[in-house]
Each structure stands twice: as C-alpha cells, then as structure tokens.
Amino acid sequence: MSFNFTVSPSFPAERISDWYIFNTWLQRSLSIPIHLELHDGFDAQRAAIEAGQVDLIHANPFDASLLVREKGFRAIACPDGEPDEMVIVTALGHPAQSVHDLQPGTRIACANDPSVNTVGRILLEPANLNVDNTIEQQKETYIQVAKDLLRGQADVGFMPVGAYHGLSSLVRRELRALVTSDIQVIHHVFLLGHDLHSRTDDFLHALLSMHETDRGQAILSALGASRWQTVQQEDVEFMIDIISTLTR
C-alpha cells in the first residue's frame, strides 16, 4: 500500500524538486512507499483532502485546523525557525507608501489561502477597507500574485512572508512591503492521517534526527529549515483556536 503525501502550495516554486528529494529520503528512512502529489493550488489540494486522497501532509495553519479537528489527522512536527506571518505588498511604483494610503476600490491579488487572506483583511482595517469596498482577484500561486502587481493589474497582494522572500531578487526589487503581521503563534505543521497513526514514533524519529546527517541537513536547508521539532498537542490546539478566532 502506498501512502499519499502532499505539501501546502504556499512554498516557492523553485522548491518543487526539493520536496521530491525529501519524499525520497522519507521513503528510504521509513522503508514504506510514499507517493508525493503536489497540487496546482489550494482548491485542488482541498478537493484531494475531501476525497480521502491525502495520508500525510505538510499543511498551512488553516488546513491544519480542518485536518486535525474534522479529519482526525495528528500533528507531529514543524520546521524550526520563525512562525508563519503574512505581508501586504505593492509594486515599487505604486503611490501607496502605507496601508493608510489605500483607497476604496483597491484591487487585491491573493491565493485561495484563508489564513493568509484573513490576516490580510485584518491588516487592511486601519484603512477602512473590507470585502465590500475592495476587489479581490484570486490566483493559483503567489508567483501569479506578484505578476499581477508588476503588471499593474492589482494594487496590493497578500503573501506569506516565506513566499515573498522566496521570490527572485529581481522580482522583490520591484515590490515594496506595506505591512507585515506579527501574530507569532501560527506555523506549518507535519500531519499524519489515521492510517499512519501507528507509525507516529517512526516518523518522529526520522524527522527529529534528520539534521544529524550531512544528507539530511542539505535537504532541510534546501527547504528553508535547519531541523524539525516536535509539536505539543496543546500548542496545536492553541494555534487552531487562534485561526478559528481570526476566521470568524
């Protein structure tokens, strides 16, 4: 039996091959067949989740809430480093220098990532902007969000900080960050579905010791991390409660 692994589409496009390398490492470390399926966007990934086609996942905070509370997934680890935050960006030539400069009718480019978009909406509140007086333009990827900004087809874009920093230096030079969130408690997590709960200890041992070999450390570095760390159930529940509060 092969298990299906997927990754939240919020990662930079240049890391696609790195996730395949990670999947190969994971299979060899655990001696179990794991198929990596990377979806084109959040809608496609959620359709796979609803269809029961995901057994393990590196999930964004919003999907982690759904998977843990409604689908019975177990959160076991997360990458070390800074928590997940989001940034509102605009083109360098756009007249807005801060969120307060934005006006009704502002065009917002974003992916279908509810956690990022919810925080983005909260950060727009000081400018009295909401769903009724802005125009939302959903894109499949954050690369497309950046392209809309550079082409003048959107005024601002919502992005995870990691996706923003994952853009090429050439693209970032043409963008300007207006505001960055500072929530501090939300992050991507590695989750196991019910059929893999019995292998939790095996997965934890493999992930938590990954940085101890040169090969493992090189793969982690390519993915933007230095090691995995275990997550406590109470921390996951707290993060989910924060997400639930933000999305009400």
mmCIF file of C-alpha atoms in Angstrom:
data_model
loop_
_atom_site.group_PDB
_atom_site.id
_atom_site.type_symbol
_atom_site.label_atom_id
_atom_site.label_comp_id
_atom_site.label_asym_id
_atom_site.label_seq_id
_atom_site.Cartn_x
_atom_site.Cartn_y
_atom_site.Cartn_z
ATOM 1 C CA MET A 1 0.000 0.000 0.000
ATOM 2 C CA SER A 2 1.351 3.408 -0.976
ATOM 3 C CA PHE A 3 0.611 6.470 1.145
ATOM 4 C CA ASN A 4 -0.127 9.848 -0.428
ATOM 5 C CA PHE A 5 1.911 12.849 0.736
ATOM 6 C CA THR A 6 1.271 16.448 -0.207
ATOM 7 C CA VAL A 7 2.567 19.903 0.710
ATOM 8 C CA SER A 8 0.718 23.182 1.092
ATOM 9 C CA PRO A 9 1.035 25.087 -2.229
ATOM 10 C CA SER A 10 2.362 28.184 -0.444
ATOM 11 C CA PHE A 11 6.029 27.153 -0.885
ATOM 12 C CA PRO A 12 8.179 28.858 -3.556
ATOM 13 C CA ALA A 13 8.070 27.171 -6.976
ATOM 14 C CA GLU A 14 11.815 26.592 -7.035
ATOM 15 C CA ARG A 15 11.449 24.155 -4.118
ATOM 16 C CA ILE A 16 9.329 21.664 -6.057
ATOM 17 C CA SER A 17 12.294 19.388 -6.769
ATOM 18 C CA ASP A 18 13.450 19.722 -3.143
ATOM 19 C CA TRP A 19 10.158 18.304 -1.869
ATOM 20 C CA TYR A 20 10.532 15.327 -4.211
ATOM 21 C CA ILE A 21 14.028 14.776 -2.830
ATOM 22 C CA PHE A 22 12.619 14.999 0.718
ATOM 23 C CA ASN A 23 9.957 12.440 -0.180
ATOM 24 C CA THR A 24 12.585 10.030 -1.497
ATOM 25 C CA TRP A 25 14.573 10.478 1.725
ATOM 26 C CA LEU A 26 11.438 9.861 3.808
ATOM 27 C CA GLN A 27 10.581 6.653 1.947
ATOM 28 C CA ARG A 28 14.083 5.274 2.388
ATOM 29 C CA SER A 29 14.250 6.288 6.044
ATOM 30 C CA LEU A 30 10.958 4.563 6.888
ATOM 31 C CA SER A 31 11.022 1.746 4.293
ATOM 32 C CA ILE A 32 7.440 2.453 3.264
ATOM 33 C CA PRO A 33 6.100 3.554 -0.143
ATOM 34 C CA ILE A 34 5.082 7.223 -0.173
ATOM 35 C CA HIS A 35 3.784 8.993 -3.257
ATOM 36 C CA LEU A 36 4.235 12.778 -3.368
ATOM 37 C CA GLU A 37 1.431 14.660 -5.103
ATOM 38 C CA LEU A 38 1.925 18.430 -5.406
ATOM 39 C CA HIS A 39 -1.298 20.209 -6.339
ATOM 40 C CA ASP A 40 -1.541 23.274 -8.563
ATOM 41 C CA GLY A 41 -3.444 25.310 -5.992
ATOM 42 C CA PHE A 42 -5.279 25.304 -2.666
ATOM 43 C CA ASP A 43 -8.630 24.304 -4.191
ATOM 44 C CA ALA A 44 -7.151 21.220 -5.853
ATOM 45 C CA GLN A 45 -5.410 20.207 -2.650
ATOM 46 C CA ARG A 46 -8.550 20.596 -0.541
ATOM 47 C CA ALA A 47 -10.502 18.538 -3.072
ATOM 48 C CA ALA A 48 -7.920 15.758 -2.611
ATOM 49 C CA ILE A 49 -8.260 16.042 1.180
ATOM 50 C CA GLU A 50 -12.056 15.803 0.964
ATOM 51 C CA ALA A 51 -11.739 12.786 -1.339
ATOM 52 C CA GLY A 52 -9.559 10.997 1.214
ATOM 53 C CA GLN A 53 -6.540 11.069 -1.091
ATOM 54 C CA VAL A 54 -4.090 12.516 1.469
ATOM 55 C CA ASP A 55 -2.394 10.395 4.139
ATOM 56 C CA LEU A 56 0.318 12.803 5.273
ATOM 57 C CA ILE A 57 0.785 16.487 4.649
ATOM 58 C CA HIS A 58 2.945 19.479 5.405
ATOM 59 C CA ALA A 59 -0.008 21.793 5.958
ATOM 60 C CA ASN A 60 -0.565 25.509 6.321
ATOM 61 C CA PRO A 61 -2.207 26.656 9.589
ATOM 62 C CA PHE A 62 -5.744 26.941 8.187
ATOM 63 C CA ASP A 63 -5.713 23.458 6.645
ATOM 64 C CA ALA A 64 -4.122 22.080 9.819
ATOM 65 C CA SER A 65 -7.201 23.276 11.692
ATOM 66 C CA LEU A 66 -9.510 21.412 9.292
ATOM 67 C CA LEU A 67 -7.366 18.278 9.225
ATOM 68 C CA VAL A 68 -6.943 17.967 12.990
ATOM 69 C CA ARG A 69 -10.432 18.933 14.123
ATOM 70 C CA GLU A 70 -12.503 17.405 11.315
ATOM 71 C CA LYS A 71 -10.396 14.740 9.590
ATOM 72 C CA GLY A 72 -8.604 13.109 12.512
ATOM 73 C CA PHE A 73 -5.051 13.964 11.438
ATOM 74 C CA ARG A 74 -2.319 14.113 14.064
ATOM 75 C CA ALA A 75 0.218 16.961 14.128
ATOM 76 C CA ILE A 76 3.663 15.620 14.970
ATOM 77 C CA ALA A 77 6.333 18.137 13.930
ATOM 78 C CA CYS A 78 7.067 21.519 12.424
ATOM 79 C CA PRO A 79 10.157 23.166 10.938
ATOM 80 C CA ASP A 80 12.133 25.285 13.347
ATOM 81 C CA GLY A 81 12.551 28.989 12.822
ATOM 82 C CA GLU A 82 10.248 31.953 12.610
ATOM 83 C CA PRO A 83 6.462 31.469 12.845
ATOM 84 C CA ASP A 84 4.307 31.962 9.754
ATOM 85 C CA GLU A 85 3.453 35.597 9.106
ATOM 86 C CA MET A 86 1.993 37.357 6.081
ATOM 87 C CA VAL A 87 2.816 40.562 4.260
ATOM 88 C CA ILE A 88 0.844 43.034 2.183
ATOM 89 C CA VAL A 89 2.966 44.096 -0.790
ATOM 90 C CA THR A 90 2.601 46.521 -3.669
ATOM 91 C CA ALA A 91 4.603 47.443 -6.734
ATOM 92 C CA LEU A 92 7.526 49.748 -6.104
ATOM 93 C CA GLY A 93 5.976 52.400 -8.341
ATOM 94 C CA HIS A 94 2.557 52.320 -6.663
ATOM 95 C CA PRO A 95 1.723 55.619 -4.896
ATOM 96 C CA ALA A 96 0.732 53.957 -1.592
ATOM 97 C CA GLN A 97 3.505 54.155 0.984
ATOM 98 C CA SER A 98 1.469 52.545 3.785
ATOM 99 C CA VAL A 99 -1.836 50.769 4.270
ATOM 100 C CA HIS A 100 -3.430 54.076 5.273
ATOM 101 C CA ASP A 101 -2.836 55.399 1.746
ATOM 102 C CA LEU A 102 -5.051 52.731 0.159
ATOM 103 C CA GLN A 103 -8.480 53.788 -1.046
ATOM 104 C CA PRO A 104 -11.854 52.098 -1.663
ATOM 105 C CA GLY A 105 -11.708 50.171 -4.906
ATOM 106 C CA THR A 106 -8.271 48.751 -4.087
ATOM 107 C CA ARG A 107 -7.581 45.625 -6.159
ATOM 108 C CA ILE A 108 -6.198 42.760 -4.077
ATOM 109 C CA ALA A 109 -4.323 39.846 -5.651
ATOM 110 C CA CYS A 110 -4.262 36.764 -3.439
ATOM 111 C CA ALA A 111 -4.224 32.973 -3.482
ATOM 112 C CA ASN A 112 -7.050 30.911 -2.005
ATOM 113 C CA ASP A 113 -5.252 30.647 1.344
ATOM 114 C CA PRO A 114 -7.821 31.515 4.049
ATOM 115 C CA SER A 115 -5.300 32.032 6.866
ATOM 116 C CA VAL A 116 -3.209 34.479 4.818
ATOM 117 C CA ASN A 117 -6.239 36.270 3.400
ATOM 118 C CA THR A 118 -7.942 36.584 6.781
ATOM 119 C CA VAL A 119 -4.874 38.173 8.347
ATOM 120 C CA GLY A 120 -4.522 40.403 5.277
ATOM 121 C CA ARG A 121 -8.079 41.630 5.719
ATOM 122 C CA ILE A 122 -7.388 42.434 9.356
ATOM 123 C CA LEU A 123 -4.287 44.432 8.387
ATOM 124 C CA LEU A 124 -6.400 46.470 5.938
ATOM 125 C CA GLU A 125 -8.888 47.541 8.606
ATOM 126 C CA PRO A 126 -6.952 50.728 9.576
ATOM 127 C CA ALA A 127 -7.651 51.991 6.018
ATOM 128 C CA ASN A 128 -11.370 51.170 6.449
ATOM 129 C CA LEU A 129 -11.130 48.627 3.657
ATOM 130 C CA ASN A 130 -13.254 45.483 3.644
ATOM 131 C CA VAL A 131 -14.805 42.947 1.272
ATOM 132 C CA ASP A 132 -17.483 45.428 0.267
ATOM 133 C CA ASN A 133 -15.202 48.228 -0.956
ATOM 134 C CA THR A 134 -12.268 46.265 -2.424
ATOM 135 C CA ILE A 135 -11.873 43.972 -5.437
ATOM 136 C CA GLU A 136 -10.402 40.540 -4.738
ATOM 137 C CA GLN A 137 -8.568 38.756 -7.564
ATOM 138 C CA GLN A 138 -7.762 35.151 -6.680
ATOM 139 C CA LYS A 139 -4.746 33.489 -8.249
ATOM 140 C CA GLU A 140 -3.474 29.931 -8.186
ATOM 141 C CA THR A 141 0.031 30.776 -6.943
ATOM 142 C CA TYR A 142 1.953 33.577 -5.253
ATOM 143 C CA ILE A 143 4.083 33.946 -8.369
ATOM 144 C CA GLN A 144 0.895 34.971 -10.163
ATOM 145 C CA VAL A 145 0.106 37.409 -7.345
ATOM 146 C CA ALA A 146 3.488 39.048 -7.854
ATOM 147 C CA LYS A 147 2.969 39.185 -11.630
ATOM 148 C CA ASP A 148 -0.353 41.000 -11.194
ATOM 149 C CA LEU A 149 1.384 43.627 -9.071
ATOM 150 C CA LEU A 150 4.245 44.096 -11.512
ATOM 151 C CA ARG A 151 1.847 44.422 -14.454
ATOM 152 C CA GLY A 152 -0.278 46.995 -12.654
ATOM 153 C CA GLN A 153 -3.259 44.632 -12.644
ATOM 154 C CA ALA A 154 -3.564 44.758 -8.829
ATOM 155 C CA ASP A 155 -2.795 47.400 -6.221
ATOM 156 C CA VAL A 156 -1.735 45.128 -3.362
ATOM 157 C CA GLY A 157 -1.036 41.451 -2.868
ATOM 158 C CA PHE A 158 -1.406 39.148 0.126
ATOM 159 C CA MET A 159 1.522 36.740 0.595
ATOM 160 C CA PRO A 160 3.084 34.598 3.320
ATOM 161 C CA VAL A 161 6.394 36.124 4.346
ATOM 162 C CA GLY A 162 8.148 32.924 3.247
ATOM 163 C CA ALA A 163 6.627 33.115 -0.236
ATOM 164 C CA TYR A 164 7.583 36.797 -0.510
ATOM 165 C CA HIS A 165 11.199 36.120 0.421
ATOM 166 C CA GLY A 166 11.167 33.119 -1.903
ATOM 167 C CA LEU A 167 10.607 35.375 -4.925
ATOM 168 C CA SER A 168 13.669 36.083 -7.019
ATOM 169 C CA SER A 169 15.724 39.122 -6.013
ATOM 170 C CA LEU A 170 14.873 40.653 -9.384
ATOM 171 C CA VAL A 171 11.137 40.479 -8.621
ATOM 172 C CA ARG A 172 11.490 41.603 -4.997
ATOM 173 C CA ARG A 173 13.400 44.712 -6.092
ATOM 174 C CA GLU A 174 10.238 45.796 -7.934
ATOM 175 C CA LEU A 175 7.966 45.274 -4.899
ATOM 176 C CA ARG A 176 7.516 47.063 -1.579
ATOM 177 C CA ALA A 177 6.123 45.653 1.680
ATOM 178 C CA LEU A 178 3.441 47.893 3.202
ATOM 179 C CA VAL A 179 2.862 45.964 6.435
ATOM 180 C CA THR A 180 3.767 42.593 7.953
ATOM 181 C CA SER A 181 1.749 40.670 10.531
ATOM 182 C CA ASP A 182 3.155 39.847 13.965
ATOM 183 C CA ILE A 183 0.945 37.065 15.344
ATOM 184 C CA GLN A 184 3.848 34.798 16.410
ATOM 185 C CA VAL A 185 1.906 31.590 17.102
ATOM 186 C CA ILE A 186 0.925 30.088 13.733
ATOM 187 C CA HIS A 187 3.105 27.832 11.597
ATOM 188 C CA HIS A 188 3.027 24.991 9.062
ATOM 189 C CA VAL A 189 2.870 21.528 10.609
ATOM 190 C CA PHE A 190 3.575 17.956 9.500
ATOM 191 C CA LEU A 191 0.437 15.824 9.920
ATOM 192 C CA LEU A 192 -0.322 12.122 9.739
ATOM 193 C CA GLY A 193 -3.693 10.696 8.751
ATOM 194 C CA HIS A 194 -5.422 7.936 10.690
ATOM 195 C CA ASP A 195 -3.842 5.065 8.726
ATOM 196 C CA LEU A 196 -0.380 6.263 9.780
ATOM 197 C CA HIS A 197 -1.042 6.991 13.461
ATOM 198 C CA SER A 198 0.549 3.672 14.402
ATOM 199 C CA ARG A 199 3.780 4.842 12.737
ATOM 200 C CA THR A 200 3.931 8.164 14.617
ATOM 201 C CA ASP A 201 7.060 7.223 16.587
ATOM 202 C CA ASP A 202 8.839 6.085 13.406
ATOM 203 C CA PHE A 203 8.041 9.353 11.630
ATOM 204 C CA LEU A 204 9.095 11.401 14.634
ATOM 205 C CA HIS A 205 12.407 9.575 14.952
ATOM 206 C CA ALA A 206 13.177 10.085 11.259
ATOM 207 C CA LEU A 207 12.200 13.765 11.197
ATOM 208 C CA LEU A 208 13.759 14.806 14.511
ATOM 209 C CA SER A 209 17.110 13.183 13.659
ATOM 210 C CA MET A 210 17.147 14.342 10.037
ATOM 211 C CA HIS A 211 19.551 17.218 10.687
ATOM 212 C CA GLU A 212 22.143 14.891 12.211
ATOM 213 C CA THR A 213 23.427 13.685 8.826
ATOM 214 C CA ASP A 214 25.010 15.760 6.087
ATOM 215 C CA ARG A 215 22.449 14.480 3.569
ATOM 216 C CA GLY A 216 19.503 15.269 5.825
ATOM 217 C CA GLN A 217 20.849 18.711 6.670
ATOM 218 C CA ALA A 218 21.332 19.533 2.988
ATOM 219 C CA ILE A 219 17.716 18.592 2.216
ATOM 220 C CA LEU A 220 16.435 20.654 5.134
ATOM 221 C CA SER A 221 18.481 23.665 4.058
ATOM 222 C CA ALA A 222 17.038 23.426 0.548
ATOM 223 C CA LEU A 223 13.557 23.524 2.110
ATOM 224 C CA GLY A 224 14.424 26.604 4.154
ATOM 225 C CA ALA A 225 14.815 24.947 7.558
ATOM 226 C CA SER A 226 17.625 23.640 9.743
ATOM 227 C CA ARG A 227 15.741 20.921 11.639
ATOM 228 C CA TRP A 228 12.324 19.550 12.572
ATOM 229 C CA GLN A 229 10.987 19.989 16.069
ATOM 230 C CA THR A 230 8.184 18.128 17.800
ATOM 231 C CA VAL A 231 4.889 19.910 18.387
ATOM 232 C CA GLN A 232 2.844 19.524 21.547
ATOM 233 C CA GLN A 233 -0.866 18.859 21.266
ATOM 234 C CA GLU A 234 -1.716 21.862 23.451
ATOM 235 C CA ASP A 235 0.315 24.142 21.152
ATOM 236 C CA VAL A 236 -1.531 22.812 18.099
ATOM 237 C CA GLU A 237 -4.888 23.306 19.812
ATOM 238 C CA PHE A 238 -3.933 26.862 20.756
ATOM 239 C CA MET A 239 -2.893 27.633 17.174
ATOM 240 C CA ILE A 240 -6.156 26.208 15.868
ATOM 241 C CA ASP A 241 -8.121 28.315 18.346
ATOM 242 C CA ILE A 242 -6.289 31.427 17.110
ATOM 243 C CA ILE A 243 -7.081 30.537 13.490
ATOM 244 C CA SER A 244 -10.723 29.902 14.394
ATOM 245 C CA THR A 245 -10.927 33.298 16.116
ATOM 246 C CA LEU A 246 -9.378 35.089 13.146
ATOM 247 C CA THR A 247 -11.723 33.460 10.638
ATOM 248 C CA ARG A 248 -14.973 34.196 12.458
#
